[in-house]
């Protein structure tokens, strides 16, 4: 079974279960309509189970080549970082690459909070 790139196998499994409806990622916004990868027939964007490392690297590079010619790459990447999406290639970034970007963003936000004159941020909760 093929999964659209914006619906990981994990989400597909959850949405197939009875119970509260989990929103489809196809409802994320207009950018999805222009996604080059709407039909991920080659299965490039999400890892099959027990995928060897060499195969994963090759698959991810192929997915990134698709992303590189996608007109909605920036919107897709922003979506994947904001969610955050834990699996798959989104916006030309692998899950590991997105974790690095998010860590940098958090570190940068922390540095900005430490700067003299910055407003203290109230703790949530
Ligand atoms: S950037 Fe990549 S993952 Fe995102 S919609 Fe385009 S082809 Fe799909």
PDB file of C-alpha atoms and ligand atoms in Angstrom:
ATOM      1  CA  UNK A   1       0.000   0.000   0.000  1.00  0.00           C
ATOM      2  CA  UNK A   2       1.331   3.389  -0.953  1.00  0.00           C
ATOM      3  CA  UNK A   3       0.939   6.377   1.314  1.00  0.00           C
ATOM      4  CA  UNK A   4       0.753   9.922   0.101  1.00  0.00           C
ATOM      5  CA  UNK A   5       3.835  11.793   1.268  1.00  0.00           C
ATOM      6  CA  UNK A   6       1.794  13.920   3.589  1.00  0.00           C
ATOM      7  CA  UNK A   7       0.324  10.989   5.357  1.00  0.00           C
ATOM      8  CA  UNK A   8       2.922   8.760   6.953  1.00  0.00           C
ATOM      9  CA  UNK A   9       2.250   5.076   7.492  1.00  0.00           C
ATOM     10  CA  UNK A  10       1.963   5.872  11.201  1.00  0.00           C
ATOM     11  CA  UNK A  11      -0.779   8.446  10.607  1.00  0.00           C
ATOM     12  CA  UNK A  12      -2.481   6.191   8.098  1.00  0.00           C
ATOM     13  CA  UNK A  13      -2.601   3.453  10.727  1.00  0.00           C
ATOM     14  CA  UNK A  14      -4.096   5.825  13.297  1.00  0.00           C
ATOM     15  CA  UNK A  15      -6.675   7.239  10.922  1.00  0.00           C
ATOM     16  CA  UNK A  16      -7.753   3.730   9.957  1.00  0.00           C
ATOM     17  CA  UNK A  17      -8.740   3.014  13.557  1.00  0.00           C
ATOM     18  CA  UNK A  18     -12.302   3.595  14.758  1.00  0.00           C
ATOM     19  CA  UNK A  19     -12.738   6.490  17.149  1.00  0.00           C
ATOM     20  CA  UNK A  20     -12.177  10.233  17.041  1.00  0.00           C
ATOM     21  CA  UNK A  21     -11.320  11.456  13.575  1.00  0.00           C
ATOM     22  CA  UNK A  22      -7.685  12.463  13.089  1.00  0.00           C
ATOM     23  CA  UNK A  23      -7.432  15.318  10.580  1.00  0.00           C
ATOM     24  CA  UNK A  24      -5.940  14.347   7.265  1.00  0.00           C
ATOM     25  CA  UNK A  25      -2.820  16.201   6.285  1.00  0.00           C
ATOM     26  CA  UNK A  26      -4.531  16.906   3.004  1.00  0.00           C
ATOM     27  CA  UNK A  27      -6.464  19.501   4.989  1.00  0.00           C
ATOM     28  CA  UNK A  28      -3.297  21.335   5.966  1.00  0.00           C
ATOM     29  CA  UNK A  29      -3.639  24.097   3.466  1.00  0.00           C
ATOM     30  CA  UNK A  30      -3.618  25.090  -0.165  1.00  0.00           C
ATOM     31  CA  UNK A  31       0.058  24.291  -0.560  1.00  0.00           C
ATOM     32  CA  UNK A  32      -0.724  20.604  -0.539  1.00  0.00           C
ATOM     33  CA  UNK A  33      -2.656  20.876  -3.791  1.00  0.00           C
ATOM     34  CA  UNK A  34       0.552  21.796  -5.605  1.00  0.00           C
ATOM     35  CA  UNK A  35       2.715  19.129  -4.003  1.00  0.00           C
ATOM     36  CA  UNK A  36       4.806  17.309  -6.589  1.00  0.00           C
ATOM     37  CA  UNK A  37       4.656  14.189  -4.433  1.00  0.00           C
ATOM     38  CA  UNK A  38       0.900  13.800  -4.102  1.00  0.00           C
ATOM     39  CA  UNK A  39       1.235  10.270  -5.377  1.00  0.00           C
ATOM     40  CA  UNK A  40       4.322   8.780  -3.812  1.00  0.00           C
ATOM     41  CA  UNK A  41       4.141   5.728  -5.989  1.00  0.00           C
ATOM     42  CA  UNK A  42       7.812   4.975  -5.581  1.00  0.00           C
ATOM     43  CA  UNK A  43       7.497   5.104  -1.790  1.00  0.00           C
ATOM     44  CA  UNK A  44      10.303   7.628  -1.516  1.00  0.00           C
ATOM     45  CA  UNK A  45       9.137   9.764   1.371  1.00  0.00           C
ATOM     46  CA  UNK A  46       8.616   7.333   4.233  1.00  0.00           C
ATOM     47  CA  UNK A  47      10.785   4.454   5.310  1.00  0.00           C
ATOM     48  CA  UNK A  48       9.534   0.926   5.059  1.00  0.00           C
ATOM     49  CA  UNK A  49      10.119  -1.117   8.186  1.00  0.00           C
ATOM     50  CA  UNK A  50      13.594  -2.528   8.696  1.00  0.00           C
ATOM     51  CA  UNK A  51      15.125  -0.476   5.881  1.00  0.00           C
ATOM     52  CA  UNK A  52      18.904  -0.915   5.608  1.00  0.00           C
ATOM     53  CA  UNK A  53      20.914   2.284   6.060  1.00  0.00           C
ATOM     54  CA  UNK A  54      22.275   2.362   2.505  1.00  0.00           C
ATOM     55  CA  UNK A  55      18.785   1.935   1.084  1.00  0.00           C
ATOM     56  CA  UNK A  56      17.436   4.674   3.387  1.00  0.00           C
ATOM     57  CA  UNK A  57      20.140   7.120   2.318  1.00  0.00           C
ATOM     58  CA  UNK A  58      19.490   6.395  -1.345  1.00  0.00           C
ATOM     59  CA  UNK A  59      15.709   6.718  -0.927  1.00  0.00           C
ATOM     60  CA  UNK A  60      16.027   9.982   0.999  1.00  0.00           C
ATOM     61  CA  UNK A  61      18.295  11.478  -1.645  1.00  0.00           C
ATOM     62  CA  UNK A  62      15.769  10.538  -4.325  1.00  0.00           C
ATOM     63  CA  UNK A  63      12.976  12.133  -2.285  1.00  0.00           C
ATOM     64  CA  UNK A  64      15.039  15.297  -1.866  1.00  0.00           C
ATOM     65  CA  UNK A  65      15.488  15.502  -5.632  1.00  0.00           C
ATOM     66  CA  UNK A  66      11.706  15.464  -5.969  1.00  0.00           C
ATOM     67  CA  UNK A  67      11.423  18.179  -3.305  1.00  0.00           C
ATOM     68  CA  UNK A  68      14.008  20.312  -5.098  1.00  0.00           C
ATOM     69  CA  UNK A  69      11.617  20.754  -8.035  1.00  0.00           C
ATOM     70  CA  UNK A  70       8.503  21.209  -5.907  1.00  0.00           C
ATOM     71  CA  UNK A  71       6.853  24.645  -6.012  1.00  0.00           C
ATOM     72  CA  UNK A  72       5.644  24.388  -2.415  1.00  0.00           C
ATOM     73  CA  UNK A  73       8.876  23.261  -0.787  1.00  0.00           C
ATOM     74  CA  UNK A  74       9.112  26.196   1.618  1.00  0.00           C
ATOM     75  CA  UNK A  75       5.516  25.869   2.817  1.00  0.00           C
ATOM     76  CA  UNK A  76       5.965  22.132   3.205  1.00  0.00           C
ATOM     77  CA  UNK A  77       9.165  22.571   5.194  1.00  0.00           C
ATOM     78  CA  UNK A  78       7.566  25.161   7.448  1.00  0.00           C
ATOM     79  CA  UNK A  79       4.641  22.854   8.076  1.00  0.00           C
ATOM     80  CA  UNK A  80       6.948  19.947   8.939  1.00  0.00           C
ATOM     81  CA  UNK A  81       8.956  22.092  11.361  1.00  0.00           C
ATOM     82  CA  UNK A  82       5.914  23.638  13.025  1.00  0.00           C
ATOM     83  CA  UNK A  83       4.024  20.379  13.614  1.00  0.00           C
ATOM     84  CA  UNK A  84       6.683  18.932  13.988  1.00  0.00           C
ATOM     85  CA  UNK A  85       6.429  15.966  11.657  1.00  0.00           C
ATOM     86  CA  UNK A  86       8.459  13.141  13.202  1.00  0.00           C
ATOM     87  CA  UNK A  87       8.794  10.893  10.158  1.00  0.00           C
ATOM     88  CA  UNK A  88       9.642  11.089   6.496  1.00  0.00           C
ATOM     89  CA  UNK A  89      11.129  13.594   4.092  1.00  0.00           C
ATOM     90  CA  UNK A  90       9.273  16.910   4.057  1.00  0.00           C
ATOM     91  CA  UNK A  91      10.362  20.066   2.307  1.00  0.00           C
ATOM     92  CA  UNK A  92      13.666  18.534   1.284  1.00  0.00           C
ATOM     93  CA  UNK A  93      14.658  17.638   4.833  1.00  0.00           C
ATOM     94  CA  UNK A  94      14.828  14.244   6.472  1.00  0.00           C
ATOM     95  CA  UNK A  95      13.474  13.722   9.978  1.00  0.00           C
ATOM     96  CA  UNK A  96      17.020  13.832  11.365  1.00  0.00           C
ATOM     97  CA  UNK A  97      17.779  17.065   9.513  1.00  0.00           C
ATOM     98  CA  UNK A  98      14.583  18.637  10.860  1.00  0.00           C
ATOM     99  CA  UNK A  99      15.583  17.678  14.396  1.00  0.00           C
ATOM    100  CA  UNK A 100      18.890  19.510  13.875  1.00  0.00           C
ATOM    101  CA  UNK A 101      17.106  22.595  12.509  1.00  0.00           C
ATOM    102  CA  UNK A 102      14.654  22.582  15.429  1.00  0.00           C
ATOM    103  CA  UNK A 103      17.475  22.220  17.962  1.00  0.00           C
ATOM    104  CA  UNK A 104      19.259  25.194  16.378  1.00  0.00           C
ATOM    105  CA  UNK A 105      16.051  27.222  16.455  1.00  0.00           C
ATOM    106  CA  UNK A 106      15.500  26.409  20.148  1.00  0.00           C
ATOM    107  CA  UNK A 107      19.124  27.231  20.970  1.00  0.00           C
ATOM    108  CA  UNK A 108      18.884  30.514  19.088  1.00  0.00           C
ATOM    109  CA  UNK A 109      15.628  31.388  20.851  1.00  0.00           C
ATOM    110  CA  UNK A 110      17.333  30.664  24.184  1.00  0.00           C
ATOM    111  CA  UNK A 111      20.263  32.904  23.270  1.00  0.00           C
ATOM    112  CA  UNK A 112      17.901  35.720  22.347  1.00  0.00           C
ATOM    113  CA  UNK A 113      16.117  35.380  25.697  1.00  0.00           C
ATOM    114  CA  UNK A 114      19.487  35.688  27.466  1.00  0.00           C
ATOM    115  CA  UNK A 115      20.395  38.946  25.770  1.00  0.00           C
ATOM    116  CA  UNK A 116      20.304  42.068  27.955  1.00  0.00           C
ATOM    117  CA  UNK A 117      17.111  44.013  27.470  1.00  0.00           C
ATOM    118  CA  UNK A 118      15.105  41.056  26.290  1.00  0.00           C
ATOM    119  CA  UNK A 119      11.676  40.627  27.814  1.00  0.00           C
ATOM    120  CA  UNK A 120      11.326  37.685  30.186  1.00  0.00           C
ATOM    121  CA  UNK A 121       9.118  34.980  28.757  1.00  0.00           C
ATOM    122  CA  UNK A 122       6.390  33.776  31.106  1.00  0.00           C
ATOM    123  CA  UNK A 123       6.430  30.089  31.858  1.00  0.00           C
ATOM    124  CA  UNK A 124       3.534  28.186  30.356  1.00  0.00           C
ATOM    125  CA  UNK A 125       1.153  26.234  32.507  1.00  0.00           C
TER     126      UNK A 125
HETATM  127  S1  LIG B   1       8.568  19.686  -0.761  1.00  0.00           S
HETATM  128 FE1  LIG B   1       8.815  17.477  -1.037  1.00  0.00          FE
HETATM  129  S2  LIG B   1       7.597  16.510   0.566  1.00  0.00           S
HETATM  130 FE2  LIG B   1       6.939  18.653   0.405  1.00  0.00          FE
HETATM  131  S3  LIG B   1       5.194  18.674  -0.977  1.00  0.00           S
HETATM  132 FE3  LIG B   1       7.004  19.054  -2.213  1.00  0.00          FE
HETATM  133  S4  LIG B   1       7.741  17.080  -2.940  1.00  0.00           S
HETATM  134 FE4  LIG B   1       6.286  16.709  -1.249  1.00  0.00          FE
END
